[in-house]
Amino acid sequence: MDVKKILHVMRHAPHGTVYTYEGLEMILMMAAYEQDLTVVFIGDGVYALKKEQDTTDIGVKGYARTFAALGDYDVEKLYVDRISLEERGLTEEDLEVGVEILDSETIGRLMKEQDVVIHH
Amino acid sequence: MDVKKILHVMRHAPHGTVYTYEGLEMILMMAAYEQDLTVVFIGDGVYALKKEQDTTDIGVKGYARTFAALGDYDVEKLYVDRISLEERGLTEEDLEVGVEILDSETIGRLMKEQDVVIHH
Amino acid sequence: MKIGILLKQGPYNHQASDTAYKFAEAAIRKGHTVDAVFLYNDGVINATKLMDPPQDDRHIAERWSDLNREHGVEILACIAASKRRGINEDVMIKGGAITGLGTLTDIAIRNDRLITFGD
Amino acid sequence: MKIGILLKQGPYNHQASDTAYKFAEAAIRKGHTVDAVFLYNDGVINATKLMDPPQDDRHIAERWSDLNREHGVEILACIAASKRRGINEDVMIKGGAITGLGTLTDIAIRNDRLITFGD
Amino acid sequence: MLHTINKSPFESNILETCIRFVQPGDPILFIENGVYAVQAHSRFAPMLEGIREKNPVYALQPDLSARGVTSLIDGVKTVDYEGFVDLVEKHKVNNWL
Amino acid sequence: MLHTINKSPFESNILETCIRFVQPGDPILFIENGVYAVQAHSRFAPMLEGIREKNPVYALQPDLSARGVTSLIDGVKTVDYEGFVDLVEKHKVNNWL
């Protein structure tokens, strides 16, 4: 069977819309198919990884920690766009999950290598 | 019966989403209720009035001219935000419908006078 | 104070349904009257009883039904918006109804406030 | 070329359903194979047969049915996304089916391209 | 008149549009993804500090907590859903979407 | 790799984000509300002229016509849905949403 390079681009802040949550569900399912998966957080997508999210009072389920569990499903390549993080006044220490922070040029080349790119 | 001042704020470009079209349906219905209606076009909402829209090839119905017919339903107060028009490189001549072009300060005061404001 | 709510986004897809519900709850708790929740645009999808979310998640349609039963809040879906999105009387939640935009106008007129939640 | 389509927005509310359909039509006209349209997020609402748009408007659900019947394009709605939004087998259009995200993965693997339409 | 904003300033121009029309003294309440606007040290912090000089600025605490936004710009007041209702009682509303 | 953009540059920051990642020579296709980006004389015209120096820029004619966008920035090529398919055949795709 072909192994395809599939990139998931997380672009939305959590909770305001379902895109990040349903995107995460898609990544978890694809992880079972032994493809070459990468997840990159760009723009408001970086907010999905913010520490100390407590969704109790808005009455929805939180899921920031599920990103940390992706490693258990052999999804190891999690990257964060440096500029997106910086312009939001955040640093690596603000993130719930261990990720690699990359510059735009590196992410751009990574995108170009993919067979499939899905934005969430 | 109370007469309420109701403002409809058109904020989206046409065709990409349904908000402007369903907003127009709401305005037409409200026009039958003899309230004090105003419609203001802000941001991409000004694109709804652009001349020469031909939706044939995208397969959806056009409705720019329906805004021109609002006068027949006694909705006479149609205003366009000057800055929104200018930053899009448009002038009054580009618009399908006769409207009054207002500055931000005037629209801001108009908003504050309303009983009800609905964004589309 | 008498309050009408206009909800313009579908359930789960956008937080608007949750915020509208939490706002309505708080208003009732403080002694105000929530007269009606009018569903427009994709908001009409809030009213389908076919919704079947995971057990450990909130059930948005049932919450609206409960709000109707317990506090008399009318849950009203616009007919034109509903038809485009496959919502009709057959799938309508208990306590919900399909109506026209004229009803929204009445809601705007008879309430002290009309609050919009959407995107 | 073999093409899969991922559609993430609901009908009428967003142009994505129209653009996806026009793209699929053009691809077929040019001799390509459109393998499947996978409906995700609010995209699942494309698959309800209860949709009842005005006579003079396009019927988005029927167009997907026709594409399935005439060109064998699979129309597939994600089950988890469908349940949240009240889409199930009872309201599914002819030629449409409910399936899991594994199927989307298969579609991504077996096609030369996966194109996304949404918001 | 109470203005509400529910979108991240990074993803939407609505904050910049809204403030052109808001009258001095009118309160602005940030809800849902809008609450990122009041986080300290972001690119939008200087704009918010400017707004706060003319208008009372509020943010919905449940939305701040849900997003882990703990460090706020000085002078931003937080409210819960009941505080949101209080603001609606005191003012006519303009919900920017 | 073909990049598509479907949102108005006035309402979304996606154009500015996308171009940080697009590699020189890769085509960019504007569809749906994205086509407003290629209208001449708008606030975004100078940015688009800069992009066009490094990347081929296309716009979907049916979407331009639907919106009455008739005056385009120099050098923007228009395609119909079949031309869109041709671009997809030539390139892997990255549909920015």
XYZ file of C-alpha atoms in Angstrom:
672
model
C 0.000 0.000 0.000
C 1.101 3.555 -0.736
C 2.293 5.607 2.176
C 1.156 9.179 1.647
C 2.478 12.303 3.260
C -0.568 13.967 4.805
C -0.407 17.362 6.493
C -3.079 18.650 8.858
C -3.038 22.425 9.275
C -4.705 23.618 12.477
C -5.766 27.204 11.897
C -8.614 27.988 14.288
C -8.805 28.944 17.937
C -10.460 26.263 20.055
C -14.059 26.350 21.364
C -15.309 29.255 19.204
C -15.800 26.786 16.351
C -15.615 22.993 16.099
C -12.904 22.890 13.413
C -9.985 22.167 15.709
C -11.915 19.514 17.639
C -13.252 17.699 14.587
C -9.814 18.099 13.009
C -8.295 16.326 15.992
C -10.839 13.506 15.606
C -9.753 13.159 11.974
C -6.057 13.050 12.886
C -6.661 10.372 15.539
C -8.503 8.207 13.025
C -5.923 8.678 10.268
C -3.188 7.735 12.738
C -4.426 4.137 12.599
C -3.688 3.934 8.861
C 0.109 4.104 9.025
C 0.450 7.085 6.778
C 3.136 9.754 7.138
C 1.223 12.323 9.190
C 2.307 15.826 10.178
C 0.361 18.438 12.155
C 1.219 22.117 11.953
C -0.314 24.925 14.020
C -0.595 28.254 12.223
C -2.385 31.498 13.091
C -5.033 31.079 15.780
C -4.372 27.327 15.598
C -1.555 27.826 18.122
C -4.177 28.773 20.735
C -5.372 25.156 20.654
C -2.209 24.207 22.568
C -2.445 26.927 25.234
C -1.928 25.693 28.794
C -4.538 26.080 31.543
C -7.647 25.821 29.375
C -10.619 25.115 31.638
C -13.853 24.748 29.673
C -16.086 23.908 32.665
C -17.994 27.184 32.667
C -18.779 27.284 28.939
C -20.159 23.753 29.199
C -18.116 22.085 26.451
C -15.405 19.442 26.566
C -11.770 20.546 26.574
C -9.221 18.700 24.457
C -5.877 20.532 24.637
C -4.314 17.513 26.354
C -5.424 15.170 23.610
C -2.854 16.818 21.357
C -0.232 15.711 23.887
C -1.496 12.124 23.492
C -0.947 12.101 19.713
C 2.527 10.691 20.321
C 0.895 7.513 21.670
C -0.687 7.110 18.229
C 2.679 7.557 16.499
C 1.860 11.094 15.381
C 5.186 12.599 16.393
C 5.573 15.515 14.004
C 3.851 18.484 15.632
C 5.117 21.884 14.507
C 4.200 25.419 15.516
C 4.716 28.490 13.355
C 7.079 30.873 15.151
C 5.524 34.141 13.953
C 2.013 33.011 14.900
C 3.208 32.258 18.422
C 5.158 35.499 18.794
C 2.488 37.882 17.559
C 0.113 36.359 20.123
C 2.582 37.134 22.898
C 3.095 33.415 23.603
C 6.230 31.326 24.085
C 6.932 27.603 24.113
C 6.365 27.629 27.888
C 2.729 28.630 27.349
C 2.001 25.438 25.404
C 0.473 22.267 26.828
C 2.314 20.008 24.408
C 5.945 19.535 23.438
C 6.250 20.789 19.876
C 8.948 21.998 17.548
C 8.812 25.684 16.620
C 9.662 26.353 12.986
C 10.078 29.412 10.822
C 7.845 30.191 7.829
C 10.388 29.067 5.256
C 10.772 25.609 6.811
C 7.017 25.148 7.105
C 6.606 26.307 3.505
C 9.041 23.667 2.259
C 7.375 21.032 4.441
C 3.993 21.893 2.893
C 5.345 21.558 -0.597
C 6.572 17.982 0.108
C 3.074 16.771 1.015
C 0.750 14.616 -1.065
C -2.334 15.820 0.798
C -2.926 18.983 2.849
C -6.081 19.383 4.930
C -6.936 22.639 6.700
C -9.030 22.544 9.864
C -48.272 49.516 18.637
C -44.708 50.569 19.316
C -42.656 51.697 16.363
C -39.102 50.485 16.863
C -35.968 51.725 15.215
C -34.393 48.618 13.689
C -31.004 48.695 11.968
C -29.788 45.961 9.614
C -26.020 45.924 9.166
C -24.884 44.188 5.958
C -21.328 43.057 6.526
C -20.622 40.166 4.159
C -19.704 39.926 0.499
C -22.444 38.327 -1.576
C -22.441 34.715 -2.843
C -19.563 33.396 -0.713
C -22.002 33.006 2.181
C -25.790 33.278 2.457
C -25.815 36.003 5.124
C -26.487 38.922 2.806
C -29.205 37.039 0.908
C -31.023 35.768 3.996
C -30.525 39.207 5.532
C -32.302 40.742 2.559
C -35.186 38.258 2.987
C -35.464 39.395 6.611
C -35.492 43.078 5.667
C -38.207 42.517 3.041
C -40.393 40.738 5.589
C -39.838 43.348 8.305
C -40.740 46.077 5.827
C -44.373 44.909 6.005
C -44.532 45.699 9.730
C -44.277 49.488 9.531
C -41.255 49.784 11.777
C -38.538 52.402 11.353
C -36.020 50.405 9.298
C -32.506 51.411 8.273
C -29.966 49.383 6.291
C -26.258 50.161 6.448
C -23.491 48.546 4.371
C -20.159 48.208 6.161
C -16.961 46.332 5.273
C -17.477 43.684 2.591
C -21.203 44.421 2.822
C -20.657 47.205 0.266
C -19.803 44.548 -2.341
C -23.452 43.426 -2.219
C -24.333 46.596 -4.136
C -21.652 46.276 -6.838
C -22.906 46.793 -10.384
C -22.598 44.144 -13.124
C -22.915 41.052 -10.922
C -23.702 38.084 -13.141
C -24.126 34.876 -11.150
C -25.036 32.633 -14.106
C -21.802 30.647 -14.126
C -21.696 29.911 -10.390
C -25.248 28.600 -10.612
C -26.864 30.699 -7.893
C -29.431 33.480 -7.990
C -28.257 37.081 -8.038
C -30.012 39.691 -5.924
C -28.111 42.994 -6.149
C -31.113 44.619 -7.844
C -33.459 43.574 -5.064
C -31.728 46.148 -2.865
C -32.812 48.768 -5.393
C -36.408 47.586 -4.957
C -36.389 48.160 -1.197
C -37.726 51.663 -1.817
C -40.949 50.087 -3.128
C -41.354 48.548 0.325
C -40.812 51.925 2.026
C -37.299 51.030 3.128
C -35.720 54.298 2.070
C -32.792 54.648 4.426
C -29.866 52.836 2.784
C -26.430 54.024 3.870
C -22.928 53.035 2.835
C -19.817 53.499 4.957
C -17.405 55.785 3.115
C -14.153 54.181 4.299
C -15.375 50.677 3.397
C -16.131 51.862 -0.111
C -12.853 53.744 -0.550
C -10.524 51.012 0.691
C -12.118 48.657 -1.836
C -11.325 51.081 -4.661
C -15.022 51.679 -5.332
C -17.052 54.837 -5.822
C -20.763 55.642 -5.805
C -20.776 55.030 -9.589
C -19.857 51.373 -9.003
C -23.046 50.754 -7.031
C -26.272 49.279 -8.413
C -28.459 51.188 -5.986
C -28.844 54.855 -5.051
C -27.540 55.149 -1.500
C -26.259 57.843 0.781
C -22.574 57.634 1.675
C -21.851 58.498 5.312
C -18.755 58.861 7.443
C -17.998 56.645 10.453
C -19.031 59.241 13.013
C -22.493 59.688 11.471
C -23.055 55.923 11.217
C -21.863 55.518 14.805
C -24.429 58.039 16.055
C -27.134 56.414 13.911
C -26.331 53.015 15.468
C -26.610 54.426 18.967
C -30.159 55.717 18.279
C -31.465 52.241 17.427
C -33.653 49.994 19.534
C -32.535 46.863 17.691
C -29.404 46.177 15.621
C -29.098 42.989 13.555
C -25.875 42.052 11.784
C -26.040 39.921 8.641
C -36.661 42.918 31.300
C -38.089 40.947 28.355
C -35.473 39.473 26.040
C -35.609 37.918 22.586
C -32.682 35.899 21.234
C -31.697 35.527 17.580
C -29.402 32.533 16.942
C -27.687 32.365 13.569
C -25.300 29.390 13.789
C -25.687 25.633 13.938
C -25.078 23.515 17.053
C -21.602 22.154 17.873
C -20.156 23.796 14.767
C -20.000 27.180 16.495
C -20.067 28.279 20.126
C -23.018 30.606 19.456
C -25.581 27.959 20.497
C -23.760 27.426 23.786
C -23.339 31.106 24.552
C -26.984 31.812 23.723
C -28.076 29.018 26.065
C -25.812 30.125 28.909
C -27.006 33.704 28.462
C -30.680 32.627 28.513
C -30.127 30.558 31.672
C -28.430 33.479 33.422
C -31.153 35.926 32.388
C -33.867 33.628 33.751
C -31.880 33.103 36.951
C -31.814 36.857 37.422
C -35.591 37.106 37.068
C -35.807 38.331 33.489
C -38.146 36.864 30.900
C -36.642 35.133 27.874
C -39.496 35.377 25.442
C -38.194 33.415 22.456
C -35.146 32.007 20.701
C -35.514 32.603 16.964
C -33.340 30.341 14.798
C -32.086 31.789 11.526
C -29.468 30.855 8.905
C -27.784 27.605 10.065
C -29.269 28.294 13.500
C -32.314 26.248 12.446
C -30.226 23.067 12.833
C -30.451 23.578 16.602
C -34.056 22.369 16.372
C -33.637 18.868 14.950
C -34.547 16.015 17.260
C -32.388 13.687 15.155
C -29.289 15.162 16.778
C -27.401 12.387 18.571
C -24.201 13.686 20.190
C -21.787 11.485 22.193
C -23.058 10.450 25.668
C -20.441 12.541 27.469
C -21.255 15.706 25.524
C -24.059 18.238 25.991
C -27.268 17.608 24.000
C -27.964 20.999 22.458
C -31.427 20.240 21.037
C -32.660 18.792 24.338
C -31.417 21.843 26.192
C -33.643 24.028 24.005
C -36.592 21.681 24.596
C -36.021 21.868 28.340
C -35.824 25.654 28.240
C -39.205 25.669 26.512
C -40.821 23.227 28.951
C -39.404 24.697 32.133
C -39.485 28.397 31.340
C -41.903 28.797 28.446
C -39.218 30.088 26.080
C -40.524 29.774 22.520
C -38.056 27.965 20.235
C -38.835 29.096 16.697
C -37.130 28.169 13.427
C -37.509 30.332 10.311
C -39.353 28.353 7.660
C -37.377 29.564 4.634
C -34.022 28.947 6.337
C -35.283 25.551 7.576
C -36.366 24.359 4.138
C -32.932 25.028 2.669
C -31.322 22.945 5.399
C -33.674 19.986 5.694
C -35.469 21.016 8.887
C -39.245 20.454 8.961
C -42.079 19.616 11.368
C -41.204 15.904 11.235
C -37.783 16.415 12.799
C -38.695 19.328 15.078
C -37.807 19.001 18.766
C -40.526 18.980 21.377
C -41.426 22.545 22.225
C -40.015 23.862 18.969
C -42.012 25.257 16.034
C -41.481 26.460 12.509
C -42.612 29.970 11.740
C -41.999 32.934 9.444
C -39.840 36.018 9.665
C -42.906 38.010 10.677
C -42.669 36.313 14.061
C -39.095 37.553 14.442
C -40.361 41.053 13.750
C -42.959 40.630 16.490
C -40.213 39.399 18.817
C -38.085 42.451 17.987
C -41.053 44.742 18.677
C -42.428 43.236 21.880
C -39.154 42.707 23.764
C -36.918 45.196 25.534
C -33.869 43.661 23.859
C -33.080 41.448 20.883
C -29.679 39.791 21.340
C -27.949 38.081 18.427
C -25.558 35.146 18.681
C -23.808 33.849 15.575
C -20.718 34.183 13.451
C -6.469 11.635 -12.746
C -8.459 10.311 -9.768
C -9.867 12.970 -7.458
C -11.372 12.906 -3.989
C -13.318 15.882 -2.648
C -13.633 16.904 1.005
C -16.563 19.260 1.644
C -16.665 21.013 5.006
C -19.588 23.460 4.784
C -23.356 23.175 4.673
C -25.490 23.792 1.568
C -26.794 27.285 0.739
C -25.086 28.740 3.823
C -21.700 28.793 2.073
C -20.644 28.683 -1.572
C -18.378 25.673 -0.909
C -21.103 23.169 -1.906
C -21.617 24.971 -5.203
C -17.932 25.308 -6.006
C -17.306 21.648 -5.153
C -20.141 20.593 -7.464
C -19.005 22.814 -10.341
C -15.455 21.542 -9.907
C -16.617 17.902 -9.919
C -18.713 18.479 -13.063
C -15.767 20.072 -14.865
C -13.359 17.312 -13.827
C -15.729 14.637 -15.129
C -16.245 16.604 -18.357
C -12.502 16.594 -18.851
C -12.315 12.813 -18.474
C -11.066 12.600 -14.903
C -12.570 10.318 -12.267
C -14.239 11.878 -9.264
C -14.037 9.046 -6.786
C -15.923 10.429 -3.811
C -17.261 13.514 -2.070
C -16.642 13.162 1.660
C -18.828 15.397 3.829
C -17.322 16.653 7.095
C -18.167 19.315 9.699
C -21.384 21.066 8.549
C -20.772 19.526 5.121
C -22.876 16.541 6.227
C -26.000 18.691 5.864
C -25.531 18.432 2.084
C -26.834 14.863 2.354
C -30.316 15.379 3.796
C -33.205 14.501 1.512
C -35.475 16.731 3.627
C -33.928 19.776 1.963
C -36.686 21.716 0.186
C -35.332 24.862 -1.494
C -37.495 27.315 -3.484
C -38.577 26.035 -6.927
C -36.448 28.569 -8.790
C -33.282 27.704 -6.864
C -30.828 24.847 -7.324
C -31.500 21.669 -5.303
C -28.120 20.923 -3.791
C -28.946 17.485 -2.314
C -30.458 16.254 -5.589
C -27.393 17.403 -7.496
C -25.226 15.158 -5.294
C -27.658 12.251 -5.854
C -27.489 12.809 -9.603
C -23.704 12.899 -9.541
C -23.738 9.535 -7.796
C -26.254 7.960 -10.188
C -24.771 9.316 -13.404
C -21.072 9.168 -12.616
C -20.694 6.764 -9.706
C -19.325 9.438 -7.395
C -19.635 8.172 -3.816
C -21.363 10.697 -1.529
C -20.222 9.924 2.007
C -21.077 11.676 5.269
C -18.895 11.276 8.361
C -20.895 9.503 11.060
C -19.595 11.483 14.055
C -20.161 14.822 12.331
C -23.598 13.628 11.135
C -24.785 12.608 14.590
C -24.016 16.037 16.022
C -26.097 17.669 13.315
C -29.105 15.374 13.049
C -28.146 13.538 9.859
C -28.799 9.774 9.836
C -29.723 6.942 7.439
C -33.423 7.892 7.603
C -32.846 11.287 6.001
C -29.957 10.299 3.711
C -30.309 11.163 0.024
C -30.421 8.413 -2.565
C -26.873 7.439 -3.441
C -25.484 8.840 -0.211
C -24.133 6.843 2.727
C -22.877 7.382 6.253
C -19.384 6.179 6.985
C -16.397 6.718 9.250
C -13.271 8.811 8.985
C -11.331 5.695 7.970
C -13.065 5.960 4.624
C -11.748 9.486 4.193
C -8.267 8.154 4.872
C -8.785 5.541 2.139
C -9.971 8.293 -0.198
C -6.867 10.351 0.580
C -4.647 7.342 -0.102
C -6.209 5.972 -3.280
C -6.684 9.237 -5.188
C -4.161 11.407 -6.994
C -5.616 14.490 -5.332
C -7.780 15.367 -2.348
C -9.365 18.795 -2.808
C -10.999 20.598 0.103
C -13.886 23.047 -0.150
C -15.110 24.841 2.957
C -14.693 27.947 5.056
C -25.073 50.957 23.646
C -23.251 47.710 24.473
C -21.066 46.356 21.677
C -20.088 42.678 21.715
C -17.278 41.120 19.693
C -16.933 37.343 19.364
C -14.047 36.877 16.918
C -10.299 36.722 17.370
C -8.692 39.985 16.200
C -6.083 37.897 14.360
C -8.633 36.130 12.159
C -11.144 38.901 11.516
C -11.061 42.648 10.969
C -14.216 43.125 12.994
C -12.546 44.754 15.996
C -10.929 47.392 13.794
C -14.222 47.973 11.999
C -16.338 48.111 15.143
C -14.208 50.693 16.940
C -14.660 53.172 14.081
C -18.338 53.356 15.061
C -18.383 52.922 18.832
C -19.254 56.154 20.651
C -17.065 57.319 23.577
C -18.214 55.820 26.865
C -20.048 52.879 25.312
C -18.986 49.529 26.785
C -17.386 46.799 24.670
C -17.729 43.174 25.775
C -15.486 40.459 24.324
C -16.948 36.941 24.223
C -16.116 33.570 22.622
C -12.943 33.793 20.480
C -13.157 37.573 20.853
C -11.531 37.336 24.293
C -8.073 36.868 22.767
C -8.182 40.625 22.094
C -7.710 41.420 25.787
C -4.728 39.131 26.376
C -1.649 41.067 27.547
C 1.442 41.254 25.288
C -0.250 40.213 22.020
C 0.084 42.262 18.846
C -3.323 43.815 19.582
C -2.533 44.864 23.153
C -1.575 48.478 22.220
C -4.826 48.905 20.242
C -6.860 47.644 23.173
C -5.070 49.997 25.557
C -6.105 52.841 23.284
C -9.727 51.700 23.210
C -9.829 51.340 26.988
C -9.057 55.030 27.395
C -12.382 55.961 25.807
C -14.568 52.935 26.486
C -15.112 50.494 29.354
C -13.797 47.099 28.213
C -15.226 43.822 29.507
C -14.427 40.171 28.804
C -16.514 37.084 29.563
C -14.641 35.110 32.251
C -15.949 31.657 31.205
C -14.535 32.277 27.706
C -11.212 33.530 29.094
C -10.910 30.450 31.323
C -11.851 28.070 28.503
C -8.986 29.451 26.433
C -6.422 29.722 29.201
C -6.205 33.505 28.813
C -4.986 34.451 32.279
C -2.888 37.556 31.738
C -5.116 40.503 30.788
C -4.496 44.052 29.698
C -4.778 46.457 32.658
C -8.222 47.846 33.275
C -10.206 45.117 31.534
C -13.115 43.999 33.726
C -14.300 40.405 33.679
C -17.932 39.340 33.949
C -19.724 35.990 34.129
C -22.951 35.247 32.197
C -24.967 37.097 34.853
C -22.712 40.117 34.434
C -23.327 39.864 30.686
C -27.083 39.984 31.422
C -26.558 43.039 33.641
C -24.779 44.861 30.819
C -27.643 43.993 28.449
C -30.123 45.305 31.007
C -28.271 48.631 31.296
C -27.708 49.146 27.558
C -29.256 48.571 24.155
C -27.118 46.051 22.294
C -25.136 45.872 19.093
C -23.816 42.340 18.617
C -21.068 42.506 16.006
C -20.731 39.121 14.307
C 1.876 23.110 -5.276
C -1.330 25.019 -6.071
C -2.612 27.265 -3.281
C -6.267 28.315 -3.315
C -7.738 31.181 -1.286
C -11.497 31.616 -0.919
C -11.887 34.532 1.494
C -11.955 38.278 1.006
C -8.649 39.817 2.124
C -10.649 42.491 3.955
C -12.452 40.016 6.191
C -9.750 37.431 6.830
C -5.997 37.435 7.358
C -5.603 34.251 5.356
C -3.963 35.860 2.328
C -1.266 37.439 4.492
C -0.742 34.145 6.304
C -0.685 31.998 3.170
C 1.929 34.062 1.347
C 4.412 33.569 4.184
C 4.521 29.873 3.240
C 4.037 29.811 -0.537
C 7.241 28.843 -2.375
C 8.429 30.991 -5.329
C 6.869 29.842 -8.588
C 3.905 28.096 -6.985
C 0.563 29.226 -8.436
C -2.114 30.904 -6.324
C -5.756 30.638 -7.382
C -8.404 32.944 -5.937
C -11.946 31.562 -5.773
C -15.286 32.493 -4.159
C -14.968 35.666 -2.046
C -11.198 35.369 -2.452
C -11.433 36.973 -5.898
C -11.815 40.446 -4.407
C -8.050 40.269 -3.778
C -7.289 40.698 -7.487
C -9.509 43.723 -8.089
C -7.521 46.730 -9.286
C -7.228 49.828 -7.059
C -8.295 48.199 -3.779
C -6.211 48.515 -0.631
C -4.732 45.076 -1.346
C -3.673 45.801 -4.935
C -0.054 46.689 -4.016
C 0.324 43.454 -2.028
C -1.014 41.419 -4.943
C 1.362 43.131 -7.349
C 4.203 42.053 -5.092
C 2.979 38.450 -4.971
C 2.582 38.337 -8.747
C 6.294 39.013 -9.197
C 7.148 35.658 -7.579
C 4.067 33.564 -8.223
C 1.592 33.048 -11.048
C -1.767 34.449 -9.901
C -5.088 33.076 -11.167
C -8.712 33.969 -10.418
C -11.841 31.946 -11.129
C -13.799 33.831 -13.803
C -17.272 32.610 -12.727
C -16.597 34.039 -9.251
C -15.285 37.328 -10.675
C -18.375 37.671 -12.872
C -20.751 36.799 -10.028
C -19.286 39.667 -7.998
C -18.982 42.203 -10.793
C -15.196 42.331 -10.427
C -14.259 43.487 -13.915
C -11.097 45.528 -13.442
C -8.197 43.251 -12.486
C -4.615 43.804 -11.439
C -2.245 43.441 -14.412
C -0.946 39.961 -15.025
C -3.701 38.047 -13.224
C -4.898 35.140 -15.379
C -8.502 34.048 -15.305
C -9.668 30.436 -15.532
C -13.052 28.727 -15.652
C -13.858 25.542 -13.695
C -12.082 23.445 -16.341
C -9.004 25.624 -15.986
C -9.239 25.061 -12.219
C -9.208 21.307 -12.916
C -6.153 21.740 -15.174
C -4.272 23.507 -12.373
C -5.182 20.683 -9.988
C -3.945 18.145 -12.535
C -0.582 19.914 -12.858
C -0.009 20.510 -9.130
C -0.608 19.003 -5.717
C -3.056 21.208 -3.844
C -3.162 23.235 -0.677
C -6.657 24.637 -0.180
C -6.410 27.398 2.422
C -9.766 27.816 4.135
